Amino acid sequence: MSDTGLFITVEGCEGVGKSTNISYLESLLSNQGVDVMVTREPGGTALGEDIRNTLLAVRGQRVNPLAELLLIFAARAQHLSEVVEPALASGRWVLCDRFTDATYAYQGGGRGLNTEVIAQLETMVQGERRPDRTILLDVDVSVGLTRARGRGELDRIEQETVHFFERVRETYRERAACEPERFSVIDAGQPLEQVQEVLMQLVQQLLAQSAAGTAL
Ligand code: Z5A
């Protein structure tokens, strides 16, 4: 077994089922004796949650996309140093609801910010740290939005157009295609039981690879 934990991120557009399936993954892993923690971005620390609230607040003023990007990386810097790195160093597995792939998808694909700028901030804030495995829950945008919007009031980003979310989804899919060894893409349009069957197989594979000390 590796002496550092695994860093697993879960990604996807609105309403794909990240929260639901992260809870499921957490219980699967705990039942297998893995010391696992769940966290999220933006957020995961007191400062990060304040930044999250600021980012998602609906205000009458347009938020400059670069300001949005910098706030997300500010929250990430705090999250990595205060939570993620210490947990991984102590051997815990970290399940993170969104990470930097979301930045490429939302701020890059959605807002149209230059990917090179995102990549520079990624290196500055994260150094070499990248997720060991990323689960991309993928579903037609209209299906995800219907699920998410069933919950009531929309935050600032949830109020974006369908075209915005189409660009987000496309960027996620392109990233997954470029890094097939890191990404596991799951059809989140299937009934939840089927999604979770796939997740169970994935967990078994991760546990076997981790125990064998082989590359993930
Ligand atoms: N953001 C960003 O812009 N840049 C960044 O770098 C980062 C984030 C890190 C907050 O994220 C916002 O931050 C997000 C992107 C931005 N923008 N927005 N909006 P978030 O992850 O906290 O918020 P979210 O995307 O709005 O998550 P969500 O809407 O809570 O969705 P979810 O967690 O993926 O879904 P869920 O709550 O688990 O499920 C939704 C419903 O669908 C629920 O009733 C489930 O029971 C149901 N469900 C789930 N799976 C299924 C299946 N398979 N079948 C049927 N029903 C299902």
Coordinates of C-alpha atoms and ligand atoms in Angstrom, one line a residue:
M1 CA 0.0 0.0 0.0
S2 CA 1.3 3.5 -0.9
D3 CA 2.4 5.6 2.1
T4 CA 0.5 8.6 0.8
G5 CA -3.2 8.7 0.2
L6 CA -4.9 8.9 -3.1
F7 CA -6.3 12.2 -4.4
I8 CA -9.6 11.5 -6.2
T9 CA -11.7 14.3 -7.7
V10 CA -15.2 14.1 -8.9
E11 CA -16.3 16.4 -11.7
G12 CA -19.2 17.3 -14.0
C13 CA -21.8 19.9 -14.9
E14 CA -24.7 20.9 -12.7
G15 CA -26.9 18.1 -11.3
V16 CA -24.8 15.2 -12.6
G17 CA -24.9 13.6 -9.1
K18 CA -21.5 14.6 -7.7
S19 CA -22.7 15.0 -4.1
T20 CA -24.9 11.9 -4.2
N21 CA -22.1 9.7 -5.6
I22 CA -19.3 11.2 -3.4
S23 CA -21.3 10.1 -0.3
Y24 CA -21.7 6.7 -1.9
L25 CA -17.9 6.5 -2.6
E26 CA -17.1 7.6 0.9
S27 CA -19.1 4.8 2.4
L28 CA -17.7 2.2 0.0
L29 CA -14.2 3.2 0.9
S30 CA -14.8 3.5 4.6
N31 CA -16.4 0.0 4.6
Q32 CA -13.2 -1.3 3.0
G33 CA -11.1 0.2 5.8
V34 CA -9.8 3.2 3.9
D35 CA -9.2 6.4 5.9
V36 CA -11.0 8.8 3.6
M37 CA -12.1 12.4 3.8
V38 CA -14.5 14.4 1.7
T39 CA -14.0 18.0 0.8
R40 CA -15.0 20.4 -1.9
E41 CA -13.9 23.3 -4.1
P42 CA -14.3 26.1 -3.9
G43 CA -14.4 25.7 -0.2
G44 CA -13.1 23.1 2.2
T45 CA -11.6 25.7 4.7
A46 CA -13.1 28.6 6.5
L47 CA -11.5 31.0 4.1
G48 CA -12.4 28.9 1.1
E49 CA -16.1 28.7 2.2
D50 CA -16.1 32.5 2.5
I51 CA -14.7 32.8 -1.0
R52 CA -17.3 30.3 -2.2
N53 CA -20.1 32.4 -0.8
T54 CA -18.7 35.5 -2.4
L55 CA -18.3 33.7 -5.8
L56 CA -21.8 32.2 -5.8
A57 CA -23.7 35.2 -4.4
V58 CA -26.2 36.8 -6.8
R59 CA -25.3 40.4 -7.1
G60 CA -26.5 43.1 -9.5
Q61 CA -22.9 43.6 -10.7
R62 CA -21.1 41.6 -13.4
V63 CA -18.1 39.7 -12.0
N64 CA -15.0 40.1 -14.0
P65 CA -14.0 36.6 -15.2
L66 CA -10.3 37.1 -14.2
A67 CA -11.4 38.2 -10.7
E68 CA -13.5 35.0 -10.5
L69 CA -10.5 32.9 -11.6
L70 CA -8.2 34.5 -9.1
L71 CA -10.7 34.0 -6.2
I72 CA -11.0 30.3 -7.2
F73 CA -7.2 29.8 -7.1
A74 CA -7.0 31.8 -3.8
A75 CA -9.4 29.3 -2.2
R76 CA -7.5 26.4 -3.8
A77 CA -4.2 27.6 -2.3
Q78 CA -5.7 27.7 1.1
H79 CA -7.4 24.3 0.6
L80 CA -4.3 22.6 -0.6
S81 CA -2.0 23.8 2.2
E82 CA -4.5 23.5 5.0
V83 CA -6.4 20.3 4.1
V84 CA -5.5 18.3 1.1
E85 CA -1.7 18.1 1.4
P86 CA -1.6 17.2 5.1
A87 CA -4.3 14.6 4.6
L88 CA -2.5 12.9 1.7
A89 CA 0.8 13.1 3.5
S90 CA -0.8 11.3 6.5
G91 CA -2.0 8.5 4.2
R92 CA -5.6 9.5 4.0
W93 CA -7.5 9.3 0.7
V94 CA -9.1 12.6 -0.3
L95 CA -12.4 12.7 -2.2
C96 CA -12.8 16.2 -3.6
D97 CA -16.0 17.6 -5.1
R98 CA -14.5 19.5 -8.0
F99 CA -10.9 20.7 -8.5
T100 CA -8.9 22.3 -11.3
D101 CA -10.6 20.5 -14.2
A102 CA -13.6 22.6 -13.1
T103 CA -11.6 25.7 -13.6
Y104 CA -10.6 24.7 -17.1
A105 CA -14.2 23.8 -17.8
Y106 CA -16.0 26.8 -16.3
Q107 CA -13.5 29.6 -16.5
G108 CA -11.8 28.3 -19.6
G109 CA -14.6 26.7 -21.6
G110 CA -17.5 28.6 -20.1
R111 CA -16.1 32.1 -19.6
G112 CA -13.6 31.8 -22.5
L113 CA -10.5 32.7 -20.4
N114 CA -7.1 31.8 -21.9
T115 CA -6.1 28.2 -21.0
E116 CA -2.5 29.3 -20.7
V117 CA -3.3 31.7 -17.9
I118 CA -5.2 28.9 -16.1
A119 CA -2.2 26.6 -16.6
Q120 CA 0.2 29.2 -15.1
L121 CA -1.9 29.6 -12.0
E122 CA -2.3 25.8 -11.7
T123 CA 1.5 25.5 -11.6
M124 CA 1.9 28.4 -9.3
V125 CA -0.7 27.2 -6.8
Q126 CA -0.4 23.5 -7.0
G127 CA 3.2 22.8 -8.0
E128 CA 3.3 19.2 -9.0
R129 CA 0.0 18.3 -7.3
R130 CA -2.6 16.8 -9.7
P131 CA -5.4 14.4 -9.0
D132 CA -4.5 10.7 -9.1
R133 CA -7.9 9.8 -10.5
T134 CA -10.8 12.0 -11.8
I135 CA -14.3 10.7 -12.1
L136 CA -16.2 12.6 -14.7
L137 CA -20.0 12.2 -14.4
D138 CA -21.3 13.1 -17.8
V139 CA -24.9 13.7 -18.8
D140 CA -26.8 15.8 -21.3
V141 CA -26.8 19.4 -20.0
S142 CA -30.6 19.6 -20.1
V143 CA -30.9 16.5 -17.9
G144 CA -28.4 17.8 -15.3
L145 CA -30.0 21.3 -15.2
T146 CA -33.5 19.8 -14.7
R147 CA -32.2 17.8 -11.8
A148 CA -30.2 20.7 -10.3
R149 CA -32.9 23.3 -10.8
G150 CA -35.5 21.2 -9.1
R151 CA -33.9 22.3 -5.9
G152 CA -35.1 25.9 -5.9
E153 CA -33.1 29.2 -6.0
L154 CA -30.2 29.4 -8.4
D155 CA -26.8 30.8 -7.5
R156 CA -24.9 33.1 -9.7
I157 CA -23.2 30.4 -11.8
E158 CA -26.3 28.2 -12.0
Q159 CA -28.0 31.2 -13.6
E160 CA -25.8 30.9 -16.7
T161 CA -27.2 29.9 -20.1
V162 CA -27.5 26.4 -21.5
H163 CA -24.8 27.4 -24.0
F164 CA -22.5 28.2 -21.2
F165 CA -23.0 24.7 -19.7
E166 CA -22.6 23.1 -23.1
R167 CA -19.2 24.7 -23.4
V168 CA -18.4 23.5 -19.9
R169 CA -19.4 19.9 -20.7
E170 CA -17.5 20.0 -24.0
T171 CA -14.3 21.1 -22.2
Y172 CA -14.6 18.4 -19.6
R173 CA -15.0 15.8 -22.3
E174 CA -12.0 17.1 -24.2
R175 CA -9.9 17.0 -21.1
A176 CA -11.0 13.4 -20.4
A177 CA -10.2 12.4 -23.9
C178 CA -6.7 13.9 -23.6
E179 CA -5.9 12.1 -20.3
P180 CA -7.7 8.7 -20.4
E181 CA -5.4 7.2 -17.8
R182 CA -6.5 9.7 -15.2
F183 CA -10.2 10.1 -16.1
S184 CA -12.9 7.6 -15.6
V185 CA -15.9 8.9 -17.5
I186 CA -19.3 7.6 -16.3
D187 CA -22.6 8.0 -18.1
A188 CA -24.6 9.8 -15.4
G189 CA -27.8 9.6 -17.4
Q190 CA -28.2 6.0 -16.3
P191 CA -30.3 5.2 -13.3
L192 CA -28.4 5.8 -10.1
E193 CA -28.0 2.1 -9.2
Q194 CA -26.2 1.6 -12.5
V195 CA -23.9 4.6 -11.9
Q196 CA -23.1 3.2 -8.5
E197 CA -22.4 -0.3 -9.9
V198 CA -19.7 1.3 -12.1
L199 CA -18.4 3.2 -9.1
M200 CA -18.1 0.0 -7.1
Q201 CA -16.0 -1.6 -9.8
L202 CA -13.8 1.4 -10.0
V203 CA -13.2 1.4 -6.2
Q204 CA -12.3 -2.3 -6.4
Q205 CA -9.8 -1.5 -9.1
L206 CA -8.3 1.4 -7.2
L207 CA -8.0 -0.7 -4.0
A208 CA -6.3 -3.4 -6.0
Q209 CA -3.9 -1.0 -7.6
S210 CA -3.1 0.8 -4.4
A211 CA -2.4 -2.4 -2.5
A212 CA -0.1 -3.6 -5.3
G213 CA 1.6 -0.2 -5.3
T214 CA 1.1 0.0 -9.1
A215 CA 0.5 3.3 -11.0
L216 CA -2.9 4.7 -10.9
Ligands
Z5A1 N1 -16.7 26.3 -10.0 C1 -16.1 27.0 -11.0 O1 -16.7 27.8 -11.7 N2 -14.7 26.8 -11.1 C2 -14.0 26.0 -10.3 O2 -12.8 25.8 -10.5 C3 -14.7 25.2 -9.3 C4 -16.1 25.4 -9.2 C5 -14.0 24.3 -8.4 C6 -20.3 25.2 -7.2 O3 -20.0 23.9 -7.4 C7 -20.0 26.0 -8.4 O4 -18.6 26.4 -8.4 C8 -20.3 25.3 -9.7 C9 -19.0 25.4 -10.5 C10 -18.2 26.5 -9.8 N3 -21.2 26.0 -10.4 N4 -22.3 26.1 -10.4 N5 -23.4 26.3 -10.5 P1 -20.9 22.7 -6.8 O5 -20.3 21.5 -7.3 O6 -21.1 22.9 -5.4 O7 -22.4 22.9 -7.4 P2 -23.2 22.2 -8.4 O8 -22.5 21.9 -9.7 O9 -24.3 23.2 -8.6 O10 -23.5 20.8 -7.8 P3 -24.9 20.3 -7.7 O11 -25.9 21.0 -8.5 O12 -25.1 20.3 -6.2 O13 -24.9 19.0 -8.4 P4 -24.4 17.5 -8.0 O14 -23.8 17.5 -6.7 O15 -23.6 17.1 -9.2 O16 -25.8 16.7 -7.9 P5 -26.5 16.0 -6.7 O17 -27.0 17.0 -5.7 O18 -25.8 14.8 -6.2 O19 -27.8 15.5 -7.5 C11 -28.8 16.3 -8.0 C12 -30.1 15.6 -8.0 O20 -30.1 14.6 -9.0 C13 -30.5 14.9 -6.7 O21 -31.8 15.0 -6.5 C14 -30.1 13.5 -7.0 O22 -30.9 12.6 -6.2 C15 -30.4 13.3 -8.4 N6 -29.6 12.3 -9.2 C16 -28.3 12.1 -9.1 N7 -27.9 11.1 -9.9 C17 -29.0 10.7 -10.5 C18 -29.2 9.7 -11.5 N8 -28.2 8.9 -12.0 N9 -30.5 9.5 -11.9 C19 -31.5 10.3 -11.5 N10 -31.3 11.3 -10.5 C20 -30.1 11.5 -10.1

